[in-house]
Short mmCIF file of C-alpha atoms in Angstrom, two decimals:
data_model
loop_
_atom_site.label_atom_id
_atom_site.label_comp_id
_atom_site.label_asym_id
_atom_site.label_seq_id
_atom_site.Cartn_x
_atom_site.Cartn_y
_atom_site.Cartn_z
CA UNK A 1 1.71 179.40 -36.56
CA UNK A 2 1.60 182.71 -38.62
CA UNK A 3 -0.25 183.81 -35.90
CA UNK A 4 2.10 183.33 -33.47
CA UNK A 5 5.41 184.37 -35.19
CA UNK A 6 3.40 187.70 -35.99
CA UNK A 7 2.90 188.03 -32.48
CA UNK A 8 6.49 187.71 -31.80
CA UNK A 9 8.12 189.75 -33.77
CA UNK A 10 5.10 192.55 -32.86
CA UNK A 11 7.35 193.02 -29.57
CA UNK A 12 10.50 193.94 -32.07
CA UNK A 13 9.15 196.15 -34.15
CA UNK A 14 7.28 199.37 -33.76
CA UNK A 15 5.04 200.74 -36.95
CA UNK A 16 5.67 204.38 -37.81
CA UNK A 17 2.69 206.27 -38.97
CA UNK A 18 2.76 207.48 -42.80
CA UNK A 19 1.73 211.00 -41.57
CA UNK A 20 5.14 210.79 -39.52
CA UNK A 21 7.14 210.04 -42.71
CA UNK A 22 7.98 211.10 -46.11
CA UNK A 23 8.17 209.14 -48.63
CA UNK A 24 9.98 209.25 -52.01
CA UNK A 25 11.69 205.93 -54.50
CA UNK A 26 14.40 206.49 -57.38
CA UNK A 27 15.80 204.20 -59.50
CA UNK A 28 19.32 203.07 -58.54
CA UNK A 29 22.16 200.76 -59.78
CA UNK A 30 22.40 197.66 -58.91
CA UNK A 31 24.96 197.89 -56.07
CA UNK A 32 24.67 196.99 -52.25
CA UNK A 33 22.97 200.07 -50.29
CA UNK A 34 23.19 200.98 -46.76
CA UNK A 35 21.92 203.22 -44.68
CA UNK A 36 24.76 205.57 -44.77
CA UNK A 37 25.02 205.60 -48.31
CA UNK A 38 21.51 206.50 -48.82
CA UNK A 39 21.75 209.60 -46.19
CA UNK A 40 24.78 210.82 -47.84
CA UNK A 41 22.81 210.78 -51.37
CA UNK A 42 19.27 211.17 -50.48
CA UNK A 43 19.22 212.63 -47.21
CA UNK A 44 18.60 216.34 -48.66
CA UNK A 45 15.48 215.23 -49.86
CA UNK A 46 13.78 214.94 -46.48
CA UNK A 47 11.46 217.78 -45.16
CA UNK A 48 12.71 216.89 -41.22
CA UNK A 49 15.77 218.46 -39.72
CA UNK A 50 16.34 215.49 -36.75
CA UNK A 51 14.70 212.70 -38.40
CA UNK A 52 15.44 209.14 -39.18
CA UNK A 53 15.44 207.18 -42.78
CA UNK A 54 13.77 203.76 -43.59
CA UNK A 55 14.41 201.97 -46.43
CA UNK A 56 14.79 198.62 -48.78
CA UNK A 57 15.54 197.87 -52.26
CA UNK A 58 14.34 195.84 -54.99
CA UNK A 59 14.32 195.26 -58.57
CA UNK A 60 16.67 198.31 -59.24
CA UNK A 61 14.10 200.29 -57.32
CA UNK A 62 15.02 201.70 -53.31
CA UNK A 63 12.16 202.86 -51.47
CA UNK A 64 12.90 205.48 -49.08
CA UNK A 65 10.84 206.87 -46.08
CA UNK A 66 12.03 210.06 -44.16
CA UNK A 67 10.96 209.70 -40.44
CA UNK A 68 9.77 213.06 -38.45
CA UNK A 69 11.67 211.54 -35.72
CA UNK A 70 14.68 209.26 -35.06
CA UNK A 71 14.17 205.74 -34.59
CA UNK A 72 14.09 203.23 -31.34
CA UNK A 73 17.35 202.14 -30.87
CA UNK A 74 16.03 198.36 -29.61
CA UNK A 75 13.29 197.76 -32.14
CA UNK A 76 13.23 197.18 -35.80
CA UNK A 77 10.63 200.12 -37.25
CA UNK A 78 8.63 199.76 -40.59
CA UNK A 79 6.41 201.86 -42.13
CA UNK A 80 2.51 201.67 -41.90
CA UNK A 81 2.38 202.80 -45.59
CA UNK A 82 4.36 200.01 -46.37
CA UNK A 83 2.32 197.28 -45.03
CA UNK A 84 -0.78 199.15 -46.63
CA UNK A 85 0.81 198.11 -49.44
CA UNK A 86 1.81 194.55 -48.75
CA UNK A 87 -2.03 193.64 -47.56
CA UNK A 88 -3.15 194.83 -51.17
CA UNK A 89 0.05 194.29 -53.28
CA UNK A 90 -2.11 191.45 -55.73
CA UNK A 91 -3.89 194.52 -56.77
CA UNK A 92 -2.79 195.83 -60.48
CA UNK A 93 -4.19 199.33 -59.62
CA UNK A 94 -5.67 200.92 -56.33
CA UNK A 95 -5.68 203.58 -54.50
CA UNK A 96 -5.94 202.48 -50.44
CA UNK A 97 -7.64 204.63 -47.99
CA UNK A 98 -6.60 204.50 -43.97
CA UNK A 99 -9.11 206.20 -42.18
CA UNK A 100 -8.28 207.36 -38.60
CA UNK A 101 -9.17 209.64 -36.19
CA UNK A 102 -8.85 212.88 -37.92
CA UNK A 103 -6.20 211.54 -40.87
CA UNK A 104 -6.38 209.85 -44.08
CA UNK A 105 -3.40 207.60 -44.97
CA UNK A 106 -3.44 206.74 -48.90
CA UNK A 107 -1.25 204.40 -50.53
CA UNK A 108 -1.18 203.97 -54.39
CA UNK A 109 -0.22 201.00 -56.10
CA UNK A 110 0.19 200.37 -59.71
CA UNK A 111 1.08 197.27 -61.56
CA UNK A 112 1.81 195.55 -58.11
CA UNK A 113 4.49 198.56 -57.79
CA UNK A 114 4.61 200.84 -54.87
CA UNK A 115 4.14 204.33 -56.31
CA UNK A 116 3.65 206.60 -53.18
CA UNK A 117 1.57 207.47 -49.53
CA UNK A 118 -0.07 210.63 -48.89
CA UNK A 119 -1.37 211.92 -45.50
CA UNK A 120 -4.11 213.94 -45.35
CA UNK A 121 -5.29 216.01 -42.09
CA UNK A 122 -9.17 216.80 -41.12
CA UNK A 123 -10.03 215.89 -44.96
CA UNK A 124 -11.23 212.78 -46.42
CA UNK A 125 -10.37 212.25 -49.99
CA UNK A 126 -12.80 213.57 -52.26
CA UNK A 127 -14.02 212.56 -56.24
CA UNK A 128 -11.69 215.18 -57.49
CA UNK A 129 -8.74 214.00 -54.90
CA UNK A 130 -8.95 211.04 -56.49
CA UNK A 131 -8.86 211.83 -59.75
CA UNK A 132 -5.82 213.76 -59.21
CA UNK A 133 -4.06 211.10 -58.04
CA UNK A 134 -5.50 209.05 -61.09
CA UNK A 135 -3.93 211.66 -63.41
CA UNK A 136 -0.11 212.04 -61.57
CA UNK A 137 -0.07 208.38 -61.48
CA UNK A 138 -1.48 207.52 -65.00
CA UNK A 139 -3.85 205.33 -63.08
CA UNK A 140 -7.13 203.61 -65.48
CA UNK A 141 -9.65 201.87 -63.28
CA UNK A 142 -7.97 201.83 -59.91
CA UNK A 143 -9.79 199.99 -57.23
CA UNK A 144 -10.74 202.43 -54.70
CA UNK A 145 -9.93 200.45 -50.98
CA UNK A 146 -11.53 202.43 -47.69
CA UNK A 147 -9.90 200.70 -44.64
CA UNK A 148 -11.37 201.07 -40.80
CA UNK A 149 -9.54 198.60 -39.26
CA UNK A 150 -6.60 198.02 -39.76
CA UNK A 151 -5.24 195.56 -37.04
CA UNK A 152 -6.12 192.41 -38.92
CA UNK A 153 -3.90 193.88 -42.26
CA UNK A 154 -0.37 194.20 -40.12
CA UNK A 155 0.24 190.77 -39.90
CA UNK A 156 4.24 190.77 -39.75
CA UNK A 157 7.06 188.19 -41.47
CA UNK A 158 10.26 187.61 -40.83
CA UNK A 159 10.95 188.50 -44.38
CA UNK A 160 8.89 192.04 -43.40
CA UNK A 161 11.56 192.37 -40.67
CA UNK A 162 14.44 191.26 -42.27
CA UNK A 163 13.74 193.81 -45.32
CA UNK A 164 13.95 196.76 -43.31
CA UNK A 165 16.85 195.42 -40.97
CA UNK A 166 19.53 197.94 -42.76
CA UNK A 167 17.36 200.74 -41.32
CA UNK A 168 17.67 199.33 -38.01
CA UNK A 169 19.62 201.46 -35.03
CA UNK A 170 21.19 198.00 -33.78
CA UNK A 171 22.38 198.11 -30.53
CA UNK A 172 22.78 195.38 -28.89
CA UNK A 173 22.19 196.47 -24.62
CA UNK A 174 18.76 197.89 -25.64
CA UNK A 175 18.02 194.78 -27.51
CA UNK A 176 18.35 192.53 -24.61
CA UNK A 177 16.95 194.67 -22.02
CA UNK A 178 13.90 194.65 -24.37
CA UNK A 179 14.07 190.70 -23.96
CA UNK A 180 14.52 190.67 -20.39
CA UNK A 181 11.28 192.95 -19.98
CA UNK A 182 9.12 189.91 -21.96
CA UNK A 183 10.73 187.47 -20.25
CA UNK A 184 7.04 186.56 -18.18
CA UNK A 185 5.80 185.02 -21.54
CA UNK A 186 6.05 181.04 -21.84
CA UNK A 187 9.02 179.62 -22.07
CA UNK A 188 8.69 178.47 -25.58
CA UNK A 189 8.17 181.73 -27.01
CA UNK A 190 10.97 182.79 -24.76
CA UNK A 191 13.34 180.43 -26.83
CA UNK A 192 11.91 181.56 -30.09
CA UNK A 193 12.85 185.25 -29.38
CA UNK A 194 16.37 184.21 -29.10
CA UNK A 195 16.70 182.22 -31.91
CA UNK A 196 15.48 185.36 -33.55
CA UNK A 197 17.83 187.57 -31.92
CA UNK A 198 21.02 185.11 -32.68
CA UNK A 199 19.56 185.72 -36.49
CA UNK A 200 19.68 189.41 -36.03
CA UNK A 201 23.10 189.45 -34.67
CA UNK A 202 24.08 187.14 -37.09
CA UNK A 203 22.85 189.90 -39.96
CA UNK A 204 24.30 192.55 -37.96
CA UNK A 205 27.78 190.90 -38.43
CA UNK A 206 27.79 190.12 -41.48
CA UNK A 207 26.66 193.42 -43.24
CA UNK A 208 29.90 194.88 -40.71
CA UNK A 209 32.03 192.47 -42.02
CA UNK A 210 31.24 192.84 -45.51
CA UNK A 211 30.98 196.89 -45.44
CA UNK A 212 34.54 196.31 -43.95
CA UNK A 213 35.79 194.16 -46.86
CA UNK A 214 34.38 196.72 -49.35
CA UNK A 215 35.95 199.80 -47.20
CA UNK A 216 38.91 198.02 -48.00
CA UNK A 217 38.74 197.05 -51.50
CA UNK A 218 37.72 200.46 -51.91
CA UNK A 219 40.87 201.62 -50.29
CA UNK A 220 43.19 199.51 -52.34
CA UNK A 221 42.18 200.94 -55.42
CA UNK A 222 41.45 204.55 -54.76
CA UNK A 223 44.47 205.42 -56.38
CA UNK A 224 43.79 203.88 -59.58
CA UNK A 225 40.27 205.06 -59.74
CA UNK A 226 41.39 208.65 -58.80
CA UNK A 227 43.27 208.59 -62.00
CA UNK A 228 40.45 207.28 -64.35
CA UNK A 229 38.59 209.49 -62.56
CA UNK A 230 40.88 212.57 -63.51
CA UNK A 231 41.21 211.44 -66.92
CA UNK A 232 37.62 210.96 -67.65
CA UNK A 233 37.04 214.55 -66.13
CA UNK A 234 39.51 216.16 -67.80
CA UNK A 235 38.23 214.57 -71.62
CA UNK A 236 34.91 216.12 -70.65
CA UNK A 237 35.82 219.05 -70.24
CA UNK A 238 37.38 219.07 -73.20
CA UNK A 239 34.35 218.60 -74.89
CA UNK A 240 31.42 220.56 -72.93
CA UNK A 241 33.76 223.67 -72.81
CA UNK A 242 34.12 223.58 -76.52
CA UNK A 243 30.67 222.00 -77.23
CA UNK A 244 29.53 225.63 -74.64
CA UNK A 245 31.88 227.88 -76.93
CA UNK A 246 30.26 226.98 -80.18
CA UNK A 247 26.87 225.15 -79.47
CA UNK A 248 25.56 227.01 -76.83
CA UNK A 249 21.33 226.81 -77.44
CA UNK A 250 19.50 227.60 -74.38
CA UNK A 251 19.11 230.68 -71.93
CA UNK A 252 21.41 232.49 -69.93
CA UNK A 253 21.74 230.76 -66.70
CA UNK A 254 21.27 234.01 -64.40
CA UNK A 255 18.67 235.01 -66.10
CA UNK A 256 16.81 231.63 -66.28
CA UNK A 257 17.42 231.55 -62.45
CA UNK A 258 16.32 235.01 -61.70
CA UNK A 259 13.04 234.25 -63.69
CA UNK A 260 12.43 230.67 -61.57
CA UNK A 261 12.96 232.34 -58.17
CA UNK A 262 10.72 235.33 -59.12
CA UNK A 263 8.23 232.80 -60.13
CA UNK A 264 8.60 230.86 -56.45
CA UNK A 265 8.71 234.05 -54.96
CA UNK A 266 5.74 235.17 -56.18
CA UNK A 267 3.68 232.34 -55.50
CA UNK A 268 4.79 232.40 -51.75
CA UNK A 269 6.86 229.71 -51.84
CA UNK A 270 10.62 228.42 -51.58
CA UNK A 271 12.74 226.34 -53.17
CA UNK A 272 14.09 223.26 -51.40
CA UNK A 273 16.14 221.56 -54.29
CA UNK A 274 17.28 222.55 -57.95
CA UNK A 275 18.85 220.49 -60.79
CA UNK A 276 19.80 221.26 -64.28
CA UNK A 277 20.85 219.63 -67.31
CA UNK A 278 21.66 220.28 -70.73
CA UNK A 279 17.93 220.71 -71.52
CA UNK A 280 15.61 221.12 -68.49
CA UNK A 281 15.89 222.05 -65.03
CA UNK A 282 14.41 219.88 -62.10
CA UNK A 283 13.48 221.68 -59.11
CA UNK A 284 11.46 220.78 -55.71
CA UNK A 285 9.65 223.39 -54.67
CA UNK A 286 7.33 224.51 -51.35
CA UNK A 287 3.99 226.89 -52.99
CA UNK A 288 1.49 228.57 -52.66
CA UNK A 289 -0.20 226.73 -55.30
CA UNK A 290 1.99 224.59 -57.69
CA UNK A 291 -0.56 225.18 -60.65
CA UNK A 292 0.02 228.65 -60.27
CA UNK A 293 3.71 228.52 -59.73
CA UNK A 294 3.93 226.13 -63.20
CA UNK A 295 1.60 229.44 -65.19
CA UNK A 296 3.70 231.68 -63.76
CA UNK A 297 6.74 230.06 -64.78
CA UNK A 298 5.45 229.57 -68.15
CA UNK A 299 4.56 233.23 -68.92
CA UNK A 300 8.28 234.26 -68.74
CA UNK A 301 9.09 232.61 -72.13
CA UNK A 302 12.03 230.47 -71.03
CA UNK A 303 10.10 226.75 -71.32
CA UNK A 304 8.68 224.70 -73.86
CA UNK A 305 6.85 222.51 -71.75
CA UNK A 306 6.98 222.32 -67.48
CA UNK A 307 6.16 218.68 -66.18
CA UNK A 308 4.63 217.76 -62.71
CA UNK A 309 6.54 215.06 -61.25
CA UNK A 310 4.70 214.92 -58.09
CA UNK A 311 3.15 217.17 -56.13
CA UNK A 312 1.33 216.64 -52.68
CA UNK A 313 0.45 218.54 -49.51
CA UNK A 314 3.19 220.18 -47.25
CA UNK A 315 3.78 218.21 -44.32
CA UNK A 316 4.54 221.12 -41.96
CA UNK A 317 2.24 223.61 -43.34
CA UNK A 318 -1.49 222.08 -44.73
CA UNK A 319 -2.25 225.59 -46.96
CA UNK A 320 0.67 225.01 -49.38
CA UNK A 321 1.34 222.28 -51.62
CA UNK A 322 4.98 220.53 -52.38
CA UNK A 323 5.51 219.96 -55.95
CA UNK A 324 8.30 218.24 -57.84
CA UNK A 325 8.68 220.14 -61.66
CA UNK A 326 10.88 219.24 -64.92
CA UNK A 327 10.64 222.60 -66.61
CA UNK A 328 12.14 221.85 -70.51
CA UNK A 329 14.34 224.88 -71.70
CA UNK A 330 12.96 226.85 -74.80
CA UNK A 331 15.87 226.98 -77.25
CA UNK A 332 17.65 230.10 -78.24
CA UNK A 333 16.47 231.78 -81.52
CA UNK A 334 20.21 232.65 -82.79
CA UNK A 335 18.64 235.08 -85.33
CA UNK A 336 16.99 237.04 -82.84
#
């Protein structure tokens, strides 16, 4: 019977390849997402100009995938690294190998969690890959999984389908033209299919109707939260401008900027996103070579410490590497 349903719903969906995606999770409140709300706040993020966005959330996690292209309008996509993932997701640590023709897709996984994919082109992962990955992921005694084959792994749920239904492009024309064009398959399959799509128009409705209800809500009390809003923002900055005037501890911000672009710069690189807080500075960055971007960066005398987040290889350019940094600010010596 799993059999079967798998083969159903393997005419609604269509698996995007992880070297066609980009793939990034943050931690997030727990609040109903959808897919417009995590454009609008993680959209910048991706490396594709007219691409798509997958996605589902769980445990105060969302896990985000970036498409290179925009998604079918009459099928329901997921993500190949994703059901990498879900054939191995009883491991407590591994790091899973795709092999195809000329590409390696690896997924690692610890503590059951979904950490992150990574594509590589013409290169099969070497002994010091690997323990690269075992060092950015804080990995022990992963379980190294080579995969060949990998049509008996994508066995597809409804709960599979249903996860990444937010993502979905729903309209409704394409939808039944796509049943129409099956219709030659026996007729109790045929019956299945639309008790699945009465389920899927049923989920359709009801996220509309409930984004609706919050729109509203939302609208009913903007004016109230405008003014705590006002009132919050106007006691903070209260405090940070007189917390700046007197307190003030870490470098100039021009010159702490003109020192990280001359480092970028340097290294060949750009900078595609940049952050700061009271005491560090979070930037994603496009290099040369990220090692050599984080000496650089060192040896002008601004940071204590420079953390690698993540780094991994450019999707659009195979000779430079895309690194995510926390660079912590050096504090002021007042006496000097």
């Amino acid at each position: 019977m799993a059999k079967l349903i798998s083969g159903i719903l393997g005419y609604f969906t269509e698996i995007i390849p992880s070297g066609e995606t980009y793939f990034i999770s943050r931690t997030v409140p727990d609040t109903k997402l959808t897919k417009e709300i995590v454009q609008l706040n993680y959209g910048s993020l991706s490396p594709y100009k007219n691409g798509d966005i997958l996605f589902f959330k769980d445990e105060g996690k969302v896990y985000i995938w970036f498409t290179k292209n925009k998604l079918p309008a009459k099928k329901v996509s997921i993500p190949e690294g994703f059901l990498l993932f879900k054939a191995y997701d009883n491991k407590n640590e591994a790091i899973i190998i795709l092999r195809k023709a000329g590409s390696y897709n690896i997924v690692v996984v610890r503590n059951k969690i979904f950490l992150t994919q990574v594509s590589k082109i013409n290169a099969e992962p070497d002994t010091q890959f690997i323990e690269m990955l075992k060092k950015e992921y804080s990995l022990k005694n992963p379980e190294v999984v080579t995969i060949v084959n990998s049509d008996d792994l994508f066995k597809l749920s409804i709960k599979d389908v249903l996860l990444f239904f937010d993502s979905f492009n729903f309209n409704a024309k394409s939808f039944i033209n796509l049943v129409y064009e099956q219709s030659k398959i026996p007729v109790i399959v045929l019956l299945i299919l639309i008790s699945f799509l009465d389920i899927f128009t049923l989920a359709y409705l009801d996220r509309t109707v409930k984004n609706e209800q919050i729109t509203l809500q939302n609208m009913k009390q903007s004016n109230v939260d405008i003014k705590k809003t006002y009132k919050t923002l106007k006691k903070k900055s209260r405090f940070w401008n007189g917390f700046i005037a007197k307190e003030l501890r870490y470098p100039n911000l021009y010159r702490l900027l003109s020192a990280i672009t001359g480092s970028v710069l340097k290294n060949g690189g750009q900078i595609n996103i940049i952050r700061q807080s009271s005491d560090s500075v979070e930037i994603w960055v496009i290099s040369n070579s990220v090692t050599s971007l984080v000496e650089n960066l060192m040896a002008t005398g601004y940071f204590d410490n420079i953390q690698v987040i993540r780094i991994s290889q450019d999707n659009s350019d195979k000779s430079k590497e895309v690194g995510e940094l926390e660079l912590k600010l050096k504090k002021v010596n007042k006496n000097g």
